[in-house]
Coordinates of C-alpha atoms and ligand atoms in Angstrom, one line a residue:
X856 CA 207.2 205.3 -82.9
X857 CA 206.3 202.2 -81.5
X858 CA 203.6 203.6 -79.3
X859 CA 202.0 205.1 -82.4
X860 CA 202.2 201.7 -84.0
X861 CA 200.1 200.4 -81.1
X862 CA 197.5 202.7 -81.8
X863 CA 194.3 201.6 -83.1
X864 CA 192.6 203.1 -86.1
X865 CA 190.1 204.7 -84.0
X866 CA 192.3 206.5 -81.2
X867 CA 194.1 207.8 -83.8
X868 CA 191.2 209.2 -85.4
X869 CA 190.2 210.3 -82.3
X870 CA 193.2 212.5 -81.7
X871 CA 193.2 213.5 -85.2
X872 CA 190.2 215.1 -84.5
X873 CA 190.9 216.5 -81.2
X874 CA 193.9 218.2 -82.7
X875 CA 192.9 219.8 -85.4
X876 CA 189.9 220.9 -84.3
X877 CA 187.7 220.1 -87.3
X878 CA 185.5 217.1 -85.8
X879 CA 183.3 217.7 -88.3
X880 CA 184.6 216.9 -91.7
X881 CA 182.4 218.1 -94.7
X882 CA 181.3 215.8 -96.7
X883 CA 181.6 216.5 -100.4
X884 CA 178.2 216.3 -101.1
X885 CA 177.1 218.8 -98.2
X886 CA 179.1 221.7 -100.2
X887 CA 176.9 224.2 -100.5
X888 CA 177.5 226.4 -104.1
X889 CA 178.1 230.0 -103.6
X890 CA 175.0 232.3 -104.1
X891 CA 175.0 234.3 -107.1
X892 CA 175.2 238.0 -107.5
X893 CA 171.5 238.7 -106.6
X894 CA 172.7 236.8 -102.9
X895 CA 169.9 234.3 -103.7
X896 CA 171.5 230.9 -103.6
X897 CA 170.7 228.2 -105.9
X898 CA 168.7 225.7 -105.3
X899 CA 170.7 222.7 -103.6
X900 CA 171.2 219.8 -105.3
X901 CA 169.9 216.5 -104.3
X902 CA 171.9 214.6 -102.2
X903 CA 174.3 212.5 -104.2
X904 CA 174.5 208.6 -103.0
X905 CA 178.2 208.3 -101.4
X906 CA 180.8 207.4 -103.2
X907 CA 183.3 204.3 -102.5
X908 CA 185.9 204.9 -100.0
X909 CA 188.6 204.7 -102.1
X910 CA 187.6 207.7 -104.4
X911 CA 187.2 209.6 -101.2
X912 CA 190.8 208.8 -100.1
X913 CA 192.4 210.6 -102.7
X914 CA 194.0 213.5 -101.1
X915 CA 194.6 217.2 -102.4
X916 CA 191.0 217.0 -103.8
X917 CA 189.5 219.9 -102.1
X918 CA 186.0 219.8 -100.5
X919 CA 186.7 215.4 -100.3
X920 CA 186.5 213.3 -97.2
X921 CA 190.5 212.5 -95.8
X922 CA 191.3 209.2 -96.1
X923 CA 192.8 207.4 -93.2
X924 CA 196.0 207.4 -94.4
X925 CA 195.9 211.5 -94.5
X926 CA 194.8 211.0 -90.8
X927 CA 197.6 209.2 -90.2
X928 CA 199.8 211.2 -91.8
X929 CA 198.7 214.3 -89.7
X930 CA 198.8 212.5 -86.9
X931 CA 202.0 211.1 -87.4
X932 CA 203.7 215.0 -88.1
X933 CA 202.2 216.3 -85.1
X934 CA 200.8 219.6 -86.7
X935 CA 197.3 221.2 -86.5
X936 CA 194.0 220.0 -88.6
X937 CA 194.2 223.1 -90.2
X938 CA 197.5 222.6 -92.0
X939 CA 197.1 218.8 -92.9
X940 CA 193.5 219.2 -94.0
X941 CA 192.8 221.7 -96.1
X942 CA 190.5 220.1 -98.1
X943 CA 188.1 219.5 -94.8
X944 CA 188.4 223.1 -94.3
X945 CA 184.9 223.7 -93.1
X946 CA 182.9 225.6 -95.8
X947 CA 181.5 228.9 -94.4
X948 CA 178.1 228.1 -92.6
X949 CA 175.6 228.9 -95.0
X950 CA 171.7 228.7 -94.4
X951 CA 171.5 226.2 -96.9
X952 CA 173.8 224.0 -95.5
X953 CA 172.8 223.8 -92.0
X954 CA 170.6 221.1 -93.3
X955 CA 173.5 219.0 -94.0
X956 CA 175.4 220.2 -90.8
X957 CA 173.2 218.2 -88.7
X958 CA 173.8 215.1 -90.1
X959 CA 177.9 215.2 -90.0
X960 CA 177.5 216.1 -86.7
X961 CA 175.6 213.6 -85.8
X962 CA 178.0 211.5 -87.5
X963 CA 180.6 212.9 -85.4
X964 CA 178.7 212.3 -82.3
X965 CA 178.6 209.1 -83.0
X966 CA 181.3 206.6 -81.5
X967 CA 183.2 205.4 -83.8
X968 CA 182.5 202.3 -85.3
X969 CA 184.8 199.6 -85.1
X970 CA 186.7 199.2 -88.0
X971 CA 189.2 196.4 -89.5
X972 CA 192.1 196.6 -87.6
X973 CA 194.5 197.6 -90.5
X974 CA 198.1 196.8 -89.1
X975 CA 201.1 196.4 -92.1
X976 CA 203.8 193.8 -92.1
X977 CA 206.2 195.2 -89.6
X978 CA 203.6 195.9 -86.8
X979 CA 202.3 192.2 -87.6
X980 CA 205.7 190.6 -87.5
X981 CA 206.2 193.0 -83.9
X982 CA 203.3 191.5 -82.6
X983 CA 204.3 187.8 -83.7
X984 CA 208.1 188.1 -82.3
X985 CA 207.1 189.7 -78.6
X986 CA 204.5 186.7 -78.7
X987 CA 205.7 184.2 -75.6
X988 CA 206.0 181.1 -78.4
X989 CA 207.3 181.5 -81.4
X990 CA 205.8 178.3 -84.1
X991 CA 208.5 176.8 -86.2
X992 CA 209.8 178.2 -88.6
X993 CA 211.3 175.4 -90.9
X994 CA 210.4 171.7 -91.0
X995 CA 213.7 170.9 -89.3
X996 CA 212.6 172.7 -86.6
X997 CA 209.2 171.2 -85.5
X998 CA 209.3 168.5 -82.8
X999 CA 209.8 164.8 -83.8
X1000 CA 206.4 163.3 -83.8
X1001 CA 205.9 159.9 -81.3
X1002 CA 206.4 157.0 -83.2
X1003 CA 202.7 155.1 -84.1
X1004 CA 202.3 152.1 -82.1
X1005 CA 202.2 148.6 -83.5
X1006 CA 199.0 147.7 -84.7
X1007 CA 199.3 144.9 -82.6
X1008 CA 200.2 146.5 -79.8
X1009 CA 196.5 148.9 -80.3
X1010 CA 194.4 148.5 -77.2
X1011 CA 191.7 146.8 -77.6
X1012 CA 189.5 149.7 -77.4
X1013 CA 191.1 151.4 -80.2
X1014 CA 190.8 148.4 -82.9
X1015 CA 187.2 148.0 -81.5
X1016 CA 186.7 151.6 -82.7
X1017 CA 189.0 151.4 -86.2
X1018 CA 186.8 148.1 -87.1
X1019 CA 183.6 147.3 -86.5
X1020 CA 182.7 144.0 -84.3
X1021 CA 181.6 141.1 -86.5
X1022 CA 180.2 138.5 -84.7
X1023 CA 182.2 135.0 -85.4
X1024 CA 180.5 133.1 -88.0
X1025 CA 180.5 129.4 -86.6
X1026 CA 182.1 126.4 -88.8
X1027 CA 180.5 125.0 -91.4
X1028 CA 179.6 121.1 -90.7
X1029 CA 181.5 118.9 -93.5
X1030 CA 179.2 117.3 -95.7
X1031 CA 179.1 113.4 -94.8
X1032 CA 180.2 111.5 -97.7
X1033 CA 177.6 110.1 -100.0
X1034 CA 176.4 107.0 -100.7
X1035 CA 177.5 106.9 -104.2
X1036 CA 180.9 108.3 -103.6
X1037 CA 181.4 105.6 -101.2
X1038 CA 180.2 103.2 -103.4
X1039 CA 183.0 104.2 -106.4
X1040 CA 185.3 104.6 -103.9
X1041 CA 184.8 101.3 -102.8
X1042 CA 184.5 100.1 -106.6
X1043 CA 187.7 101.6 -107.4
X1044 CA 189.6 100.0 -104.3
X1045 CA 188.2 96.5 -105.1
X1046 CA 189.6 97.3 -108.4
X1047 CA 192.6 98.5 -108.0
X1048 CA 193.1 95.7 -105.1
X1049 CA 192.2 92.6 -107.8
X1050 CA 194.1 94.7 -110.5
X1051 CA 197.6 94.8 -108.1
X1052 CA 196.8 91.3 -107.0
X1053 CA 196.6 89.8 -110.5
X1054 CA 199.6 91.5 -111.3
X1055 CA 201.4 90.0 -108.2
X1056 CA 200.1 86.7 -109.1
X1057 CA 201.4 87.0 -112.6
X1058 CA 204.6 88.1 -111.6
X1059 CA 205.0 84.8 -108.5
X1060 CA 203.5 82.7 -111.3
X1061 CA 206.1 83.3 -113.5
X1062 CA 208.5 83.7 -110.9
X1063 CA 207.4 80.0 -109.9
X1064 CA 207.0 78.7 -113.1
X1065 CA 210.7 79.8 -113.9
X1066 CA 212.3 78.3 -110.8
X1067 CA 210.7 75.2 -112.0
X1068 CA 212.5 74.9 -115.3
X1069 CA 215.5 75.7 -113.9
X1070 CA 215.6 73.1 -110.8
X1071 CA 214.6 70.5 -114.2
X1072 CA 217.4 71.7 -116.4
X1073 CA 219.5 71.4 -113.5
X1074 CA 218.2 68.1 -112.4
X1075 CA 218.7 66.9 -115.7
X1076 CA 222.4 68.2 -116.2
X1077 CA 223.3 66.2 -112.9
X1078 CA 221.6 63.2 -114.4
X1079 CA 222.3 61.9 -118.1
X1080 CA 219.9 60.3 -119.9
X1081 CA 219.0 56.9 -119.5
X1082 CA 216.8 55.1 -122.6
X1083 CA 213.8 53.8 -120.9
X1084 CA 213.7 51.0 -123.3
X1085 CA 212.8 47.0 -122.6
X1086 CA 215.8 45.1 -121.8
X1087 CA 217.4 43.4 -124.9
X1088 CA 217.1 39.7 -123.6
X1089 CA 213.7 38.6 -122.1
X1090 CA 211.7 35.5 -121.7
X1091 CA 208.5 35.1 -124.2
X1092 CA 207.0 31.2 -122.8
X1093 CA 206.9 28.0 -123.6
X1094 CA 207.3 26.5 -126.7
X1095 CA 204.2 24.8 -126.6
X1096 CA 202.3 28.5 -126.7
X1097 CA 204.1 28.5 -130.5
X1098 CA 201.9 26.3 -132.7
X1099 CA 203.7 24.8 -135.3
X1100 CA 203.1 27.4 -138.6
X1101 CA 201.8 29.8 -136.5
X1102 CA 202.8 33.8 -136.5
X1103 CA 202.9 35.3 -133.0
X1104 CA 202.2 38.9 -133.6
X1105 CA 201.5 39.7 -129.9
X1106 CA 205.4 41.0 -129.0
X1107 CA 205.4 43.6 -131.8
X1108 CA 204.4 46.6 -129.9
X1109 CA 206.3 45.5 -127.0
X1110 CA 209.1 43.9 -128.1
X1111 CA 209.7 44.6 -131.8
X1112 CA 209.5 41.3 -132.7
X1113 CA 207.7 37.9 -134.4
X1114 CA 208.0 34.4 -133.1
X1115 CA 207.4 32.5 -135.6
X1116 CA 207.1 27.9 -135.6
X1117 CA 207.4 27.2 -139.2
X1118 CA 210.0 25.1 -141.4
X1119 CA 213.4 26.4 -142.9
X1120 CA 215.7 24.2 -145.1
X1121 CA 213.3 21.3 -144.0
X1122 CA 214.0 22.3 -140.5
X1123 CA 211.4 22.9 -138.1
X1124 CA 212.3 25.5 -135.6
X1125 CA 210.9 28.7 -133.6
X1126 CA 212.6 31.9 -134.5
X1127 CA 212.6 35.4 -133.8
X1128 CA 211.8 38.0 -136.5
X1129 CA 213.0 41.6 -136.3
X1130 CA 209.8 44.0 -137.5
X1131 CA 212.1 46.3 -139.4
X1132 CA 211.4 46.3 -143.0
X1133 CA 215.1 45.9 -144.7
X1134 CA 214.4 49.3 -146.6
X1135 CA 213.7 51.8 -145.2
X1136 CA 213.2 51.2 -141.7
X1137 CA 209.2 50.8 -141.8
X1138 CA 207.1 48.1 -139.9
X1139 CA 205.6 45.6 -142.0
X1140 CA 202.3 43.9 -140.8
X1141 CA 201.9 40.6 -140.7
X1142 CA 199.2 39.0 -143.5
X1143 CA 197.4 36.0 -142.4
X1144 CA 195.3 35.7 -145.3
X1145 CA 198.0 36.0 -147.9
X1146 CA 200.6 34.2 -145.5
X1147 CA 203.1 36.9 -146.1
X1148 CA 204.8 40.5 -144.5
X1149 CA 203.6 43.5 -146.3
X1150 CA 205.4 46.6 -146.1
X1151 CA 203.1 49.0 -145.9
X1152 CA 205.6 52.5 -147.2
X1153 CA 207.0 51.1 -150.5
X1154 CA 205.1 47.7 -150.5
X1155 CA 208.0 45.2 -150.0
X1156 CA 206.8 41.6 -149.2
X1157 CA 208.3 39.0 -147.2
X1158 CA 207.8 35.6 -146.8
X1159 CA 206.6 33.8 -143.4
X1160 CA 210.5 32.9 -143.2
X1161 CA 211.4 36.4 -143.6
X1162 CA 213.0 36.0 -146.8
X1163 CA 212.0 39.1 -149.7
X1164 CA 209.8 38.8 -152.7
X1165 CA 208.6 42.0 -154.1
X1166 CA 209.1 45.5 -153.3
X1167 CA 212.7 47.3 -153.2
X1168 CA 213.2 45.3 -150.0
X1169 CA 217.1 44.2 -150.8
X1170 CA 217.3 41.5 -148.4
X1171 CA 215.4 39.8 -146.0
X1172 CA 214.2 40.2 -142.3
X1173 CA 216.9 40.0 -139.8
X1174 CA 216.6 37.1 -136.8
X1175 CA 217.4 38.0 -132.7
X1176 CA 219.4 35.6 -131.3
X1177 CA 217.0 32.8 -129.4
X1178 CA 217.2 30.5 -126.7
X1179 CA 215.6 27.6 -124.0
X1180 CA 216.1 29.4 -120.4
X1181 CA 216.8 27.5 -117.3
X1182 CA 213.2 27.7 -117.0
X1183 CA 212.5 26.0 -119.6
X1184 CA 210.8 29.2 -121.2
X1185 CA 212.0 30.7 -125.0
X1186 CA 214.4 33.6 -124.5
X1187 CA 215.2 35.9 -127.1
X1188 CA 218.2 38.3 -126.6
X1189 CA 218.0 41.4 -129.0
X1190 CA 221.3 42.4 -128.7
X1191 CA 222.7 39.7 -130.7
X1192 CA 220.9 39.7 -134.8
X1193 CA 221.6 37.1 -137.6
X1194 CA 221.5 37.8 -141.6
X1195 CA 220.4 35.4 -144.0
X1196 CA 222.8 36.7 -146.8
X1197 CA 225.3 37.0 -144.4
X1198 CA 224.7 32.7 -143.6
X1199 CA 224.2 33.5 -139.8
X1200 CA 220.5 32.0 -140.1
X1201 CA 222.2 28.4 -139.8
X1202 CA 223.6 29.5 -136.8
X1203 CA 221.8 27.5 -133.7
X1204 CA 221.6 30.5 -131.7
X1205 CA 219.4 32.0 -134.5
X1206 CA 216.5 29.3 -133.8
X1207 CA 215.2 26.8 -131.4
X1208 CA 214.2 23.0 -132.7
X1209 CA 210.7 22.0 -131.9
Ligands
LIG139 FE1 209.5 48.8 -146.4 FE2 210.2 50.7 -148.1 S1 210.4 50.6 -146.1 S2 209.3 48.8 -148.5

């Protein structure tokens, strides 16, 4: 069975032939009608174009062209052409068919032409399984591929091939820094420099300023104040610089105070006057004119002895205790006073005798 399997088409054909005998199959078309009763045959008919293979194949139709599978059966089951074929039982040789004899049998003269191998599934699957290597059959099966190397690890050659070569584009030179932008960079240093440096002169200049209050608060905490005022007793001249009725107004702004040569009580004497107006507190001034003190707040008036007139002056001008020095000189000590209503102006430490 196997050996028929092997079998092409065309030796089977070939011994298809050879066994039945009948090497020339009719073809349908070379049928030649029988000839009527007068034995004069019909004219033949004109030869038919053939028809498709497959129509052909059918078997059983007498006078038809076997089909290959009829062929095979016969040649399969061994017997004679006669038996399998008798549809391409040769018509009897007729005059009018010669004609078309010589044609089939020139057809059957000819080697066969090579035909599609027609092999079904078994004979295929044969043919694969006595084949030396089998391919695989599952997914499982087929070898592990070799791992892709690294792209790293590609040879040179092979990256030179995946990308082309581009030649390397050389840096780009910086741009040197303008003029301008130098300038405003410059401008906003300065700035910024003057700007921090005004601050940080602020700052020390307060800082400075600050320590310098404190180290005077401190120094004057650790020292107590001391009036910086003339010293009660002190020495005015001679009393020949006093002329008798005279008003000596030069010790006012120093001293506070009048000396004054003039007769009290029919006493002539030098005293010393206190410029505070008995008031208020104000300084009088002295009037030479009008021979009087004028106060000039609420207009009191004194006398040239001191004594009150007019004005809401209650009493009159206090006296500083007054002396000769060793010197000779007039000496008027301003820690001691003398009040008229009080009677201390007859005291002789309130005036000096000329
Ligand atoms: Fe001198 Fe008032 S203070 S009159």
């Amino acid at each position: 069975m196997a050996e028929k399997k092997k079998m092409s088409v065309a030796e089977i054909l070939a011994a298809a032939r050879a066994q039945t005998g009948a090497a020339q199959p009719v073809a349908p078309e070379t049928v030649v009608p029988e000839p009527d009763a007068a034995g004069q045959a019909e004219p033949s008919a004109p030869e038919r174009p053939a028809k498709p293979a497959a129509k052909a194949a059918t078997p059983g139709t007498p006078g038809s062209r076997p089909s290959v599978a009829d062929i095979l059966a016969m040649a399969r089951a061994g017997k004679g052409g006669s038996d399998a074929a008798p549809a391409a039982k040769p018509a009897a040789p007729k005059p009018a068919a010669k004609a078309a004899e010589k044609p089939a049998a020139a057809k059957a003269q000819k080697p066969a032409a090579p035909k599609a191998v027609v092999r079904d599934t078994a004979s295929i699957l044969a043919a694969a399984r006595a084949g030396a290597k089998p391919g695989p059959v599952s997914k499982a099966d087929a070898p592990a591929r070799p791992a892709k190397p690294p792209a790293s690890h590609k040879p040179p050659g092979d990256s030179a091939k995946a990308a082309p070569v581009v030649p390397p584009v050389p840096p780009r030179p910086e741009k040197p820094a303008t003029k301008k932008s130098a300038e405003s960079q410059e401008d906003r240093r300065g700035f910024l420099e003057i700007a921090l440096g005004s601050f940080m002169a602020m700052g020390f200049t307060a800082l400075s300023v600050t320590g310098g209050l404190f180290t005077l608060g401190l120094a004057r905490f650790m020292f107590p104040n001391v009036l910086a005022e003339p010293p009660s007793r002190f020495k005015v001249g001679f009393k020949e610089g006093f002329p008798t009725g005279k008003v000596e107004t030069k010790f006012v702004a120093q001293y506070g105070v009048w000396v004054v040569n003039s007769e009290f009580q029919g006493l002539q004497q030098i005293y010393a006057l206190k410029t505070v107006c008995t008031h208020l507190g104000c300084t009088p001034n002295w009037l030479e004119a009008e021979q009087k003190f004028k106060c000039p707040c609420h207009g009191s008036g004194f006398y040239k002895d001191g004594v009150n007139f007019e004005g809401p002056a209650p009493r009159p001008l206090e006296r500083y205790a007054i002396r000769i020095s060793d010197d000779g000189q007039v000496e008027i000590d301003k820690s001691r006073t003398f009040q008229e209503e009080l009677g201390q102006w007859a005291d002789p430490e309130s005036y000096v005798t000329v």
